Tab-separated table of C-alpha atoms in Angstrom:
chain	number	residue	atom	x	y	z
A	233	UNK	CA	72.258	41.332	125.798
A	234	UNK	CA	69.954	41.923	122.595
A	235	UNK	CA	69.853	45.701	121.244
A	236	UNK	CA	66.368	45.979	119.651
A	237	UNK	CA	64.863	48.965	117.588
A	238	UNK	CA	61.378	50.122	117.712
A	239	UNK	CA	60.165	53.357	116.269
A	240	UNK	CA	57.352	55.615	118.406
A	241	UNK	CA	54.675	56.398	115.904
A	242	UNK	CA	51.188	58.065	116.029
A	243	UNK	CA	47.952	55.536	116.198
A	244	UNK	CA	44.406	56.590	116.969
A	245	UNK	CA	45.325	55.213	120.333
A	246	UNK	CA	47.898	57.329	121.158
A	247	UNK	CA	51.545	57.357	120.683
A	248	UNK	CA	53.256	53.439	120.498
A	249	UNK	CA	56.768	51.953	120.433
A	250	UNK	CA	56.768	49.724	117.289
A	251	UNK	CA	59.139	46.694	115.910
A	252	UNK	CA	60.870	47.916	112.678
A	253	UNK	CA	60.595	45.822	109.249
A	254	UNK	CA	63.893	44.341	108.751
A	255	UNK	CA	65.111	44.179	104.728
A	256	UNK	CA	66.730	40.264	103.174
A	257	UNK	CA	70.105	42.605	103.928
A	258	UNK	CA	69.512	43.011	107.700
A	259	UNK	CA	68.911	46.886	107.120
A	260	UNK	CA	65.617	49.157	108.429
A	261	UNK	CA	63.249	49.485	106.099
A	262	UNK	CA	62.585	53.205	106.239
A	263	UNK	CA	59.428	54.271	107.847
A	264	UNK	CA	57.676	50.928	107.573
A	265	UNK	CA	56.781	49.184	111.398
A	266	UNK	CA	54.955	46.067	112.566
A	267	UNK	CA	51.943	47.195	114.065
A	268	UNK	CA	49.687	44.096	115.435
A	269	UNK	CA	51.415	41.987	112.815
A	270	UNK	CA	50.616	44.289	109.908
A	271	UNK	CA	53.486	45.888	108.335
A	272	UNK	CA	52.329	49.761	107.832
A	273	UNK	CA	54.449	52.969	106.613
A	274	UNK	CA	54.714	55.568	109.503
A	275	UNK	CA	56.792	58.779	108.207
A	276	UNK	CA	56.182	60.209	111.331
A	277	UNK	CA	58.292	59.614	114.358
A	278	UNK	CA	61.863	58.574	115.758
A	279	UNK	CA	63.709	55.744	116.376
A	280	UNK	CA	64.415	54.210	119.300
A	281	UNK	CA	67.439	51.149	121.162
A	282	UNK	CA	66.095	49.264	123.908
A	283	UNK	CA	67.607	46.995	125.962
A	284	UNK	CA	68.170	45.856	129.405
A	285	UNK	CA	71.607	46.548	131.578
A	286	UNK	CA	72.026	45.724	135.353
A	287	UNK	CA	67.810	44.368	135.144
A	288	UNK	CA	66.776	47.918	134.059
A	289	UNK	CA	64.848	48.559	130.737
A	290	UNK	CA	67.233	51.339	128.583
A	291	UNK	CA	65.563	53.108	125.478
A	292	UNK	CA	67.481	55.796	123.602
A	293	UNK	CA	66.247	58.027	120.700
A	294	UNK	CA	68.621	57.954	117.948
A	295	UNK	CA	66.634	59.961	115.415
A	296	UNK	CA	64.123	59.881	112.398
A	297	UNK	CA	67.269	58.393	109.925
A	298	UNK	CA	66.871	54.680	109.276
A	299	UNK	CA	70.424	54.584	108.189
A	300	UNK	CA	71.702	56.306	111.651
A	301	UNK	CA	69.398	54.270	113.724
A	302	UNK	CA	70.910	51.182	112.216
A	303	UNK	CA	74.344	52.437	113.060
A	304	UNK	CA	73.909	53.236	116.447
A	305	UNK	CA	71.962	49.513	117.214
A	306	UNK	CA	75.368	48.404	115.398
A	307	UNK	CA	77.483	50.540	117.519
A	308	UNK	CA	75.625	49.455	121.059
A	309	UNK	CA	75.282	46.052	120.417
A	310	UNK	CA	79.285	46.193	120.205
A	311	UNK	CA	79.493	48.423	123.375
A	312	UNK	CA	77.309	46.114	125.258
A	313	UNK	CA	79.481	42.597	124.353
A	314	UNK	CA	82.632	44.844	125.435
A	315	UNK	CA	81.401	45.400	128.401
A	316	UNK	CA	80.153	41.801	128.594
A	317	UNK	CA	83.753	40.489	128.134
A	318	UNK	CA	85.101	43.138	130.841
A	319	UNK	CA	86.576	45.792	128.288
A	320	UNK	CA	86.369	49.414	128.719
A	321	UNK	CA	83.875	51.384	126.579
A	322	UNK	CA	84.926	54.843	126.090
A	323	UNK	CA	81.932	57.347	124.998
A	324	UNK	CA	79.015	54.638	125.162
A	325	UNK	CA	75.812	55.624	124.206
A	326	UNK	CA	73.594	57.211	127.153
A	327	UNK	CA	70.666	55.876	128.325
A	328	UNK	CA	67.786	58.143	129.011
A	329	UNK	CA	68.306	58.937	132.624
A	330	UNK	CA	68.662	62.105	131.394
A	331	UNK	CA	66.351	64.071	129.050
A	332	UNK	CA	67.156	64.880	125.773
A	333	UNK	CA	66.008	67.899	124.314
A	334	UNK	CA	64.309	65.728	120.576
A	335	UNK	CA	62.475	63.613	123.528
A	336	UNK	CA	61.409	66.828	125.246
A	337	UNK	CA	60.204	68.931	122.291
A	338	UNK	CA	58.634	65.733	120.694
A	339	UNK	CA	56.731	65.310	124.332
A	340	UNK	CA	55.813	69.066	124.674
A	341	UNK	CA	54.232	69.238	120.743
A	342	UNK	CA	52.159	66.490	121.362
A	343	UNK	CA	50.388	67.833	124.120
A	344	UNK	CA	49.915	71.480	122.684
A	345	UNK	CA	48.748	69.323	119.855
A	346	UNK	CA	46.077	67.616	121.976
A	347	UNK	CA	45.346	70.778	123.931
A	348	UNK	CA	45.789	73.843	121.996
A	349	UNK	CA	44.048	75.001	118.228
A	350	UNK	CA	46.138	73.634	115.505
A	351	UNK	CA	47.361	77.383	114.510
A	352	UNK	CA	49.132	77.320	118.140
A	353	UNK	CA	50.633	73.985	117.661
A	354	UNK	CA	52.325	74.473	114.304
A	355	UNK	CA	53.191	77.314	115.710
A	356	UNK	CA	55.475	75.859	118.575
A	357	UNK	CA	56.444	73.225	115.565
A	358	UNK	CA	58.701	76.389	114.217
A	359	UNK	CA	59.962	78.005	117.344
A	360	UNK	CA	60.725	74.593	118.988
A	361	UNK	CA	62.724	73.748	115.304
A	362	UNK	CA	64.417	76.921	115.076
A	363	UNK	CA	65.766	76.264	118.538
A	364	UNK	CA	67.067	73.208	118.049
A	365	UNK	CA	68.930	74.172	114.495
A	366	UNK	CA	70.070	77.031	117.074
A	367	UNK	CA	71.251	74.909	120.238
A	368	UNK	CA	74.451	72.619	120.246
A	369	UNK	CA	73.331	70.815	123.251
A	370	UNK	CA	71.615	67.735	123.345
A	371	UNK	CA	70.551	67.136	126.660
A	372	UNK	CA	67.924	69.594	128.506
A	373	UNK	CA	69.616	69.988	131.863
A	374	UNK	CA	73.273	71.470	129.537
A	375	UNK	CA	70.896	74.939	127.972
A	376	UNK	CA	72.031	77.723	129.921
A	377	UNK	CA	71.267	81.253	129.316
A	378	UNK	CA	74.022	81.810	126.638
A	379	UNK	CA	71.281	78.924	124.411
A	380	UNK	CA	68.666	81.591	124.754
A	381	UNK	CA	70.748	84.785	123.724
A	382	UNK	CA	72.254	82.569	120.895
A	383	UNK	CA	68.440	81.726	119.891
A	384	UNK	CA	67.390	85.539	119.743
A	385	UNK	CA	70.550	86.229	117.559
A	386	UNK	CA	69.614	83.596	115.475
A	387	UNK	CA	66.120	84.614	115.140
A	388	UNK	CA	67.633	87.987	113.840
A	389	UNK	CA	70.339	87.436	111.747
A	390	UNK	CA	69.989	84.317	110.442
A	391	UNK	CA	66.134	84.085	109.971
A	392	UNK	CA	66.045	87.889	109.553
A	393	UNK	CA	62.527	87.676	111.678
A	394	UNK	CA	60.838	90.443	112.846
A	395	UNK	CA	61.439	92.263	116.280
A	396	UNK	CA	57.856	91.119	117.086
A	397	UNK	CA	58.279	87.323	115.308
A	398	UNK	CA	61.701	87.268	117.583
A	399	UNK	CA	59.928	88.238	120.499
A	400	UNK	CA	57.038	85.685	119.890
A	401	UNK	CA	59.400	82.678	118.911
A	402	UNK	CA	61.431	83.499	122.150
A	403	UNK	CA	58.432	83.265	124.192
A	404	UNK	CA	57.375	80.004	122.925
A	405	UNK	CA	60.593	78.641	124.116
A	406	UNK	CA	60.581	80.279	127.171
A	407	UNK	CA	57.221	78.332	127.705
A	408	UNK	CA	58.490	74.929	126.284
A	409	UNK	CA	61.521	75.218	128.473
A	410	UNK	CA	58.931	76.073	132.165
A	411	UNK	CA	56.858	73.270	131.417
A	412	UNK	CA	60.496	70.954	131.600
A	413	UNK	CA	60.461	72.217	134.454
A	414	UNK	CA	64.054	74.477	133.710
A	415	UNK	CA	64.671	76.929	136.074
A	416	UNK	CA	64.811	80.523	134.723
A	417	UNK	CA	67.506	81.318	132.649
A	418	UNK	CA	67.185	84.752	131.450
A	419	UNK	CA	66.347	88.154	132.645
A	420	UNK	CA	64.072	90.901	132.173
A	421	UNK	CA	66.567	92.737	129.955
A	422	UNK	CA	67.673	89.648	128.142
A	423	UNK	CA	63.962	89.871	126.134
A	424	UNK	CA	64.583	90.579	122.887
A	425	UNK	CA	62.537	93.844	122.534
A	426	UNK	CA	60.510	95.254	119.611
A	427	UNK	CA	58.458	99.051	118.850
A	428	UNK	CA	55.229	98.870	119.779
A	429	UNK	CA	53.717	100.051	116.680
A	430	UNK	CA	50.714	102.547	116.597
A	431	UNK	CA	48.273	100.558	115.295
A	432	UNK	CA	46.917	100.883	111.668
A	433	UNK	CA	43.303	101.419	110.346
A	434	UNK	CA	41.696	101.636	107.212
A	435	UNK	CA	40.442	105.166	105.544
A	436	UNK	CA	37.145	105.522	103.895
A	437	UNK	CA	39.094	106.402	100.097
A	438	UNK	CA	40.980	103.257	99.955
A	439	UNK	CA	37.665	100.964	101.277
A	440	UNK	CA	36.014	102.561	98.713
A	441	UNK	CA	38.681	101.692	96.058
A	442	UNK	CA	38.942	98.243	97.281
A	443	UNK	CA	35.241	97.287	96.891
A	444	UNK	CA	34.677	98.747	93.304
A	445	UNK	CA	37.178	95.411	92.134
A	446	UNK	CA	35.943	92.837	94.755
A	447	UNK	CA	33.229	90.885	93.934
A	448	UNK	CA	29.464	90.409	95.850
A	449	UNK	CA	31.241	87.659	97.550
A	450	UNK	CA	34.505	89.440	98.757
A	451	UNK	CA	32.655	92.918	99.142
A	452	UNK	CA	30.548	91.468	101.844
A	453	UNK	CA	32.896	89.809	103.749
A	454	UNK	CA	35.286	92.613	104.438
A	455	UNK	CA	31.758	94.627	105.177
A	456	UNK	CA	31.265	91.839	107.667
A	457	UNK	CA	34.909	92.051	108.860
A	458	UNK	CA	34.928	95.693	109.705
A	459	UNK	CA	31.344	95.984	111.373
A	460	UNK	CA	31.747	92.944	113.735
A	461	UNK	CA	34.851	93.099	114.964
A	462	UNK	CA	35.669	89.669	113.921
A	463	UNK	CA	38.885	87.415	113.528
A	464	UNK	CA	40.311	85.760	110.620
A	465	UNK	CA	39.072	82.186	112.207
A	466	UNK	CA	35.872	83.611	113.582
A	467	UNK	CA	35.049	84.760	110.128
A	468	UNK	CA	35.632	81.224	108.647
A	469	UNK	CA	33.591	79.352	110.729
A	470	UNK	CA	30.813	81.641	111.435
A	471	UNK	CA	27.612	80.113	110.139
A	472	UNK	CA	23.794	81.403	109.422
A	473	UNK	CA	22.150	80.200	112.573
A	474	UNK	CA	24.482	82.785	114.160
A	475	UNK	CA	23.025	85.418	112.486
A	476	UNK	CA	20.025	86.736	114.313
A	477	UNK	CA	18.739	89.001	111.628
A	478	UNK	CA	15.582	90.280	114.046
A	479	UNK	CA	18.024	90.940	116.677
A	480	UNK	CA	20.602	92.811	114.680
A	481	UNK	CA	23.296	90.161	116.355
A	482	UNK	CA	25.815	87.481	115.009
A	483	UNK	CA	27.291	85.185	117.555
A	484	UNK	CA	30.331	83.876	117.427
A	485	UNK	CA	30.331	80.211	118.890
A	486	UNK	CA	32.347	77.296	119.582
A	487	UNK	CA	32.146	74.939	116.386
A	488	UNK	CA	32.928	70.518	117.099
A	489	UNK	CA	31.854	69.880	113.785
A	490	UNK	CA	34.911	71.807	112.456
A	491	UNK	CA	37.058	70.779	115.582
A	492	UNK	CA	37.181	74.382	116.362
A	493	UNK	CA	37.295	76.352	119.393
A	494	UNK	CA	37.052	80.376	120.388
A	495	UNK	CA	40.246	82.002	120.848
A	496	UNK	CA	40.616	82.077	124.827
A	497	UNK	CA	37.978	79.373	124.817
A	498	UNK	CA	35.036	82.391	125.014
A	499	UNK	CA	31.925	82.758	122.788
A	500	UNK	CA	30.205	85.936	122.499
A	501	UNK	CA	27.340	88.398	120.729
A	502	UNK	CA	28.454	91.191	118.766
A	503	UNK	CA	25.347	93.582	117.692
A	504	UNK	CA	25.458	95.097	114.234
A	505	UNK	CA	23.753	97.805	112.588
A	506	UNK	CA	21.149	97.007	109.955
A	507	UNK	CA	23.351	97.961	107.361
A	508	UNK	CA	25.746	94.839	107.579
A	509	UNK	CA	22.299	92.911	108.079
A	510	UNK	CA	20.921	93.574	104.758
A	511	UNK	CA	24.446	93.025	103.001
A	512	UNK	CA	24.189	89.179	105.024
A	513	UNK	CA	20.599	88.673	103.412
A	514	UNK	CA	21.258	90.031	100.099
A	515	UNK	CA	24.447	87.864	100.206
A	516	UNK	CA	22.235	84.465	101.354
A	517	UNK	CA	19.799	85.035	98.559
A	518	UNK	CA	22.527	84.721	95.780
A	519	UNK	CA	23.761	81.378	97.092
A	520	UNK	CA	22.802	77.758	96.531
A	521	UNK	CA	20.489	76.066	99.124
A	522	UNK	CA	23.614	74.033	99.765
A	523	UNK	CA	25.170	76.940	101.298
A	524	UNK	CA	22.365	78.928	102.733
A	525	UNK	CA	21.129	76.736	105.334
A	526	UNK	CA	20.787	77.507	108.750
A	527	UNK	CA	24.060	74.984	109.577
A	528	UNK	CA	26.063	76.297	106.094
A	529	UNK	CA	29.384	78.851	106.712
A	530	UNK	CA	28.186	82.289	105.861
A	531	UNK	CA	31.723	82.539	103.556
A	532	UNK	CA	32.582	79.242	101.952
A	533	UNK	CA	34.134	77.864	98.629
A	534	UNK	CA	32.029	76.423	95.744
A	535	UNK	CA	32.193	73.255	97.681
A	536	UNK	CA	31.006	74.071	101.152
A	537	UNK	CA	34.315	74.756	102.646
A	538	UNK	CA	35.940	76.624	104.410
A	539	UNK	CA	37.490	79.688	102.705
A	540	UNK	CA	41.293	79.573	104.708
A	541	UNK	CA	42.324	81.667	101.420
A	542	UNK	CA	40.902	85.263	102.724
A	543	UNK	CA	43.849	87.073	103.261
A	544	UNK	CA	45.420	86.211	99.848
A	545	UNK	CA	42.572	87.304	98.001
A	546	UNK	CA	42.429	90.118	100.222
A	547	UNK	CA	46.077	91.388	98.923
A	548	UNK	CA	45.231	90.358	95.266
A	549	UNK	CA	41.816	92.436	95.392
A	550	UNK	CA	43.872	95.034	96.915
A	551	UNK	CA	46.590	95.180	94.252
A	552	UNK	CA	43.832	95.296	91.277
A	553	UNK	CA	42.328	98.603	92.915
A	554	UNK	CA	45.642	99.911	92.536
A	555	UNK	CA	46.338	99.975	96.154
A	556	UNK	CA	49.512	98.511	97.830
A	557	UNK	CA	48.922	94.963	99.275
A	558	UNK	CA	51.413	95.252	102.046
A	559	UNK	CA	49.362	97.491	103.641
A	560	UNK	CA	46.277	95.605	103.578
A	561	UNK	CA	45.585	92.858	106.127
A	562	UNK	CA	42.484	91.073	107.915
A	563	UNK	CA	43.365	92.188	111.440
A	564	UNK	CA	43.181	95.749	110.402
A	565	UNK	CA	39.632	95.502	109.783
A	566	UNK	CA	39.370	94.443	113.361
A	567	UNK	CA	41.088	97.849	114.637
A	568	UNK	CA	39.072	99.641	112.034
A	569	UNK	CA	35.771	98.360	114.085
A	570	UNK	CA	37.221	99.260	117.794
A	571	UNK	CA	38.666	102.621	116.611
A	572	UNK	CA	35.268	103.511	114.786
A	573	UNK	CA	33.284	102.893	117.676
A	574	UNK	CA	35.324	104.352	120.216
A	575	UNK	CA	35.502	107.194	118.273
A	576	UNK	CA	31.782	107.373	118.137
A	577	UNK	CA	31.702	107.562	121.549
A	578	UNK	CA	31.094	103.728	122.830
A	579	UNK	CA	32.934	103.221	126.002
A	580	UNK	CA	35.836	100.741	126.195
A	581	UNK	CA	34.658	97.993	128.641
A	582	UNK	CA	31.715	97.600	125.863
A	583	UNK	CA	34.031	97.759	122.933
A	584	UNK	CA	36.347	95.126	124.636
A	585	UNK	CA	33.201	92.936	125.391
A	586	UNK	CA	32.619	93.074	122.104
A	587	UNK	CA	35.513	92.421	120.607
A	588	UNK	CA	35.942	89.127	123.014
A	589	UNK	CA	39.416	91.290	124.884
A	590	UNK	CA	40.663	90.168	128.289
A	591	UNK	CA	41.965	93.400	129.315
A	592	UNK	CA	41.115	97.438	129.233
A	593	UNK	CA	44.913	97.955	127.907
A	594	UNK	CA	44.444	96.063	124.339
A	595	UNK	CA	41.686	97.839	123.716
A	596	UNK	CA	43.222	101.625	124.412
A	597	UNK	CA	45.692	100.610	122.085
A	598	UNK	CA	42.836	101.381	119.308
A	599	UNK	CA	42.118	104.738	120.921
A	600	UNK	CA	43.225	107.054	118.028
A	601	UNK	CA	42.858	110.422	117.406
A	602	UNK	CA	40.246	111.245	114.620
A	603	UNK	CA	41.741	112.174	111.432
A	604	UNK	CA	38.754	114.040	108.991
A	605	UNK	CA	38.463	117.366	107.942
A	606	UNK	CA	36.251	118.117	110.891
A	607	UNK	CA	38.964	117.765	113.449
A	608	UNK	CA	41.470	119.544	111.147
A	609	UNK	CA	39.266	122.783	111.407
A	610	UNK	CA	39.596	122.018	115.114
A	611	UNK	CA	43.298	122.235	115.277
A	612	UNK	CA	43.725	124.923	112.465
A	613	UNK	CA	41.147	126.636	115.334
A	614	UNK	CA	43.734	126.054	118.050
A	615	UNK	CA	46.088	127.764	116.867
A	616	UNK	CA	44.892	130.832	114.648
A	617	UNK	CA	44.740	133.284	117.651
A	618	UNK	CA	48.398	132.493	117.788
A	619	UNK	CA	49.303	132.858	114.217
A	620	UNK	CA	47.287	135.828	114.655
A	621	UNK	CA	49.388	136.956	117.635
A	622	UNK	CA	52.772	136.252	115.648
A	623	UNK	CA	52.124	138.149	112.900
A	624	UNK	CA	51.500	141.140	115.200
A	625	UNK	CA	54.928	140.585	116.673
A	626	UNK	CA	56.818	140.486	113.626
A	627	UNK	CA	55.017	143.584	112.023
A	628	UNK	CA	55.905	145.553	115.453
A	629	UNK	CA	59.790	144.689	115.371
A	630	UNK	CA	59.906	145.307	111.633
């Protein structure tokens, strides 16, 4: 029986078991496959032994390391001769009647690959590596609960994640794990738990501080940020046909051209006072016909890009007003929108339409108290019958 070595690789067709190039030594030529008769370097992938035992087809991962897959072909080919001449083989390599956990993860990434935005996928890339580097096991059907608590402690104190990152990661597992098919493992209080922090907007002084250093270009996107609501992505890939100046509304659409899709898979309209309107045209005038077309991205580079570099300038433009970057991020623009409205009195199911939300509760969350000097004269109102009434008190004892 012949132990043969292919290597599963990525081709516009999908994925494909491939012959390995074989060196004048008899070694595997790292990364480099047949692939209809043309030798081609694939980086990507694992290796794999096939052969047939008893009239069944076996294949095996054995890794992405040339030298180890070599090894273990070595190593089988030996096992399966043994066996051949009626000697015991003690610790043979298995066959994959049962799934290993590399197959699994490999499996499950390239369909959140296929079906999910590439932010999600890399995403699940992490959580899926850091439970692997965190999991003895190699087989999916040996994790047991005591695989997820070790994960969460890893999370913390080796990563030193976040609460929140530890809760997210853990999640992402939880839902690689229920699409194997695993039963549940874990229980309610077996979560790892974080503070639900009160969420953070931005005050008038520090705006102010932050566009005297930006430039026209930087100015008007984080005007454009905090009076439509919109995300990070949804920023980048918003272009001027969405704008309907006579309408006072920019739309936020699905985009092929970019291979891009709405988070949730929902578009929506977002109206917008004339303010942010005249900031957009003033904005279009100063740019090159290249990238003031009705198809051109409203915030591009030089080149007609995308700008996927918003959030570092924001923290550099930040730092040169003399502000502190770590408190300055593109979200909070977002809750600086839903918090301004619904402190203006817009009611929440509108706010949440607007902001493209699924549910009434993430949108309370922005529901904070107003903070000017107005409402101070309120509270300092509240109470000055009974400072009034306490200094009585304490003049009548003394």
């Amino acid at each position: 029986m012949q132990v043969n070595i292919t290597k599963r690789i990525d081709t516009p067709e999908g994925k494909r078991y491939c012959p390995i190039v074989i060196t004048p030594n008899g070694r595997i030529k790292p990364d480099s496959v047949m692939v209809d008769g043309r030798q081609e370097k694939h980086p990507e992938g694992a290796y794999y032994l096939d052969w047939t035992e008893d009239g069944k087809r076996r294949r095996v991962s054995v890794g992405t390391d040339a030298t180890a897959a070599y090894n273990c072909r070595v190593r089988k080919q030996r096992e399966l001769d043994a066996l051949a001449s009626g000697l015991i083989v003690s610790n043979p390599i298995e066959d994959d009647s049962r799934l290993r956990i590399s197959a699994a993860v490999e499996d499950f990434l390239e369909e959140m690959q296929l079906s999910r935005q590439r932010k999600t996928w890399m995403g699940y890339i992490v959580s899926l590596r850091y439970f692997q580097e965190s999991c003895g096991k190699r087989f999916l059907d040996e994790v047991e609960r005591k695989d997820l608590l070790r994960l969460a402690a890893f999370l913390r104190d080796t990563k030193k994640l976040s609460p929140r990152t530890v809760h997210n990661k853990f999640a992402d597992v939880l839902t690689f794990l229920q699409a194997q098919g695993v039963p549940k493992l874990t229980g309610k209080n077996d979560h790892p738990r974080f503070i639900e922090q009160e969420v953070s907007i931005y005050e008038e002084e520090d705006l102010s501080k932050l566009h005297a250093v930006c430039s026209r270009y930087y100015s008007t996107l984080y005007d454009f940020l905090l009076m439509s609501g919109f995300r990070e992505q949804e920023a980048m890939h918003v272009t001027w046909n969405n704008v309907r100046f006579n309408a006072n509304i920019i739309e936020m659409r699905w985009k092929p051209q970019f291979n891009w899709t709405p988070k949730a898979y929902k578009e929506r309209e977002v109206p917008v006072p004339d303010e942010l309107l005249e900031i957009l045209e003033a904005h279009r005038r100063s740019l090159p016909t290249s990238r003031s077309s009705a198809q051109a991205l409203v915030f591009s580079t030089a080149n007609n890009t995308r700008d996927k570099h918003m959030l570092r300038a924001l923290k550099r433009n930040a730092g040169k007003a003399k502000l502190n970057p770590d408190e300055f991020w593109l979200h909070k623009f977002r809750a600086t929108f839903a918090t301004t409205h619904l402190q203006a009195g817009v009611d929440l199911r509108t706010v949440m339409t607007w902001m493209g939300q699924a549910n009434l509760e993430s949108i309370i969350r922005y529901l904070k108290p107003a903070r000017n000097s107005t409402m101070i004269e309120k509270v300092n109102s509240s109470f000055a019958s009974y400072n009034r009434f306490k200094l009585q008190s304490v003049s009548v004892v003394a």
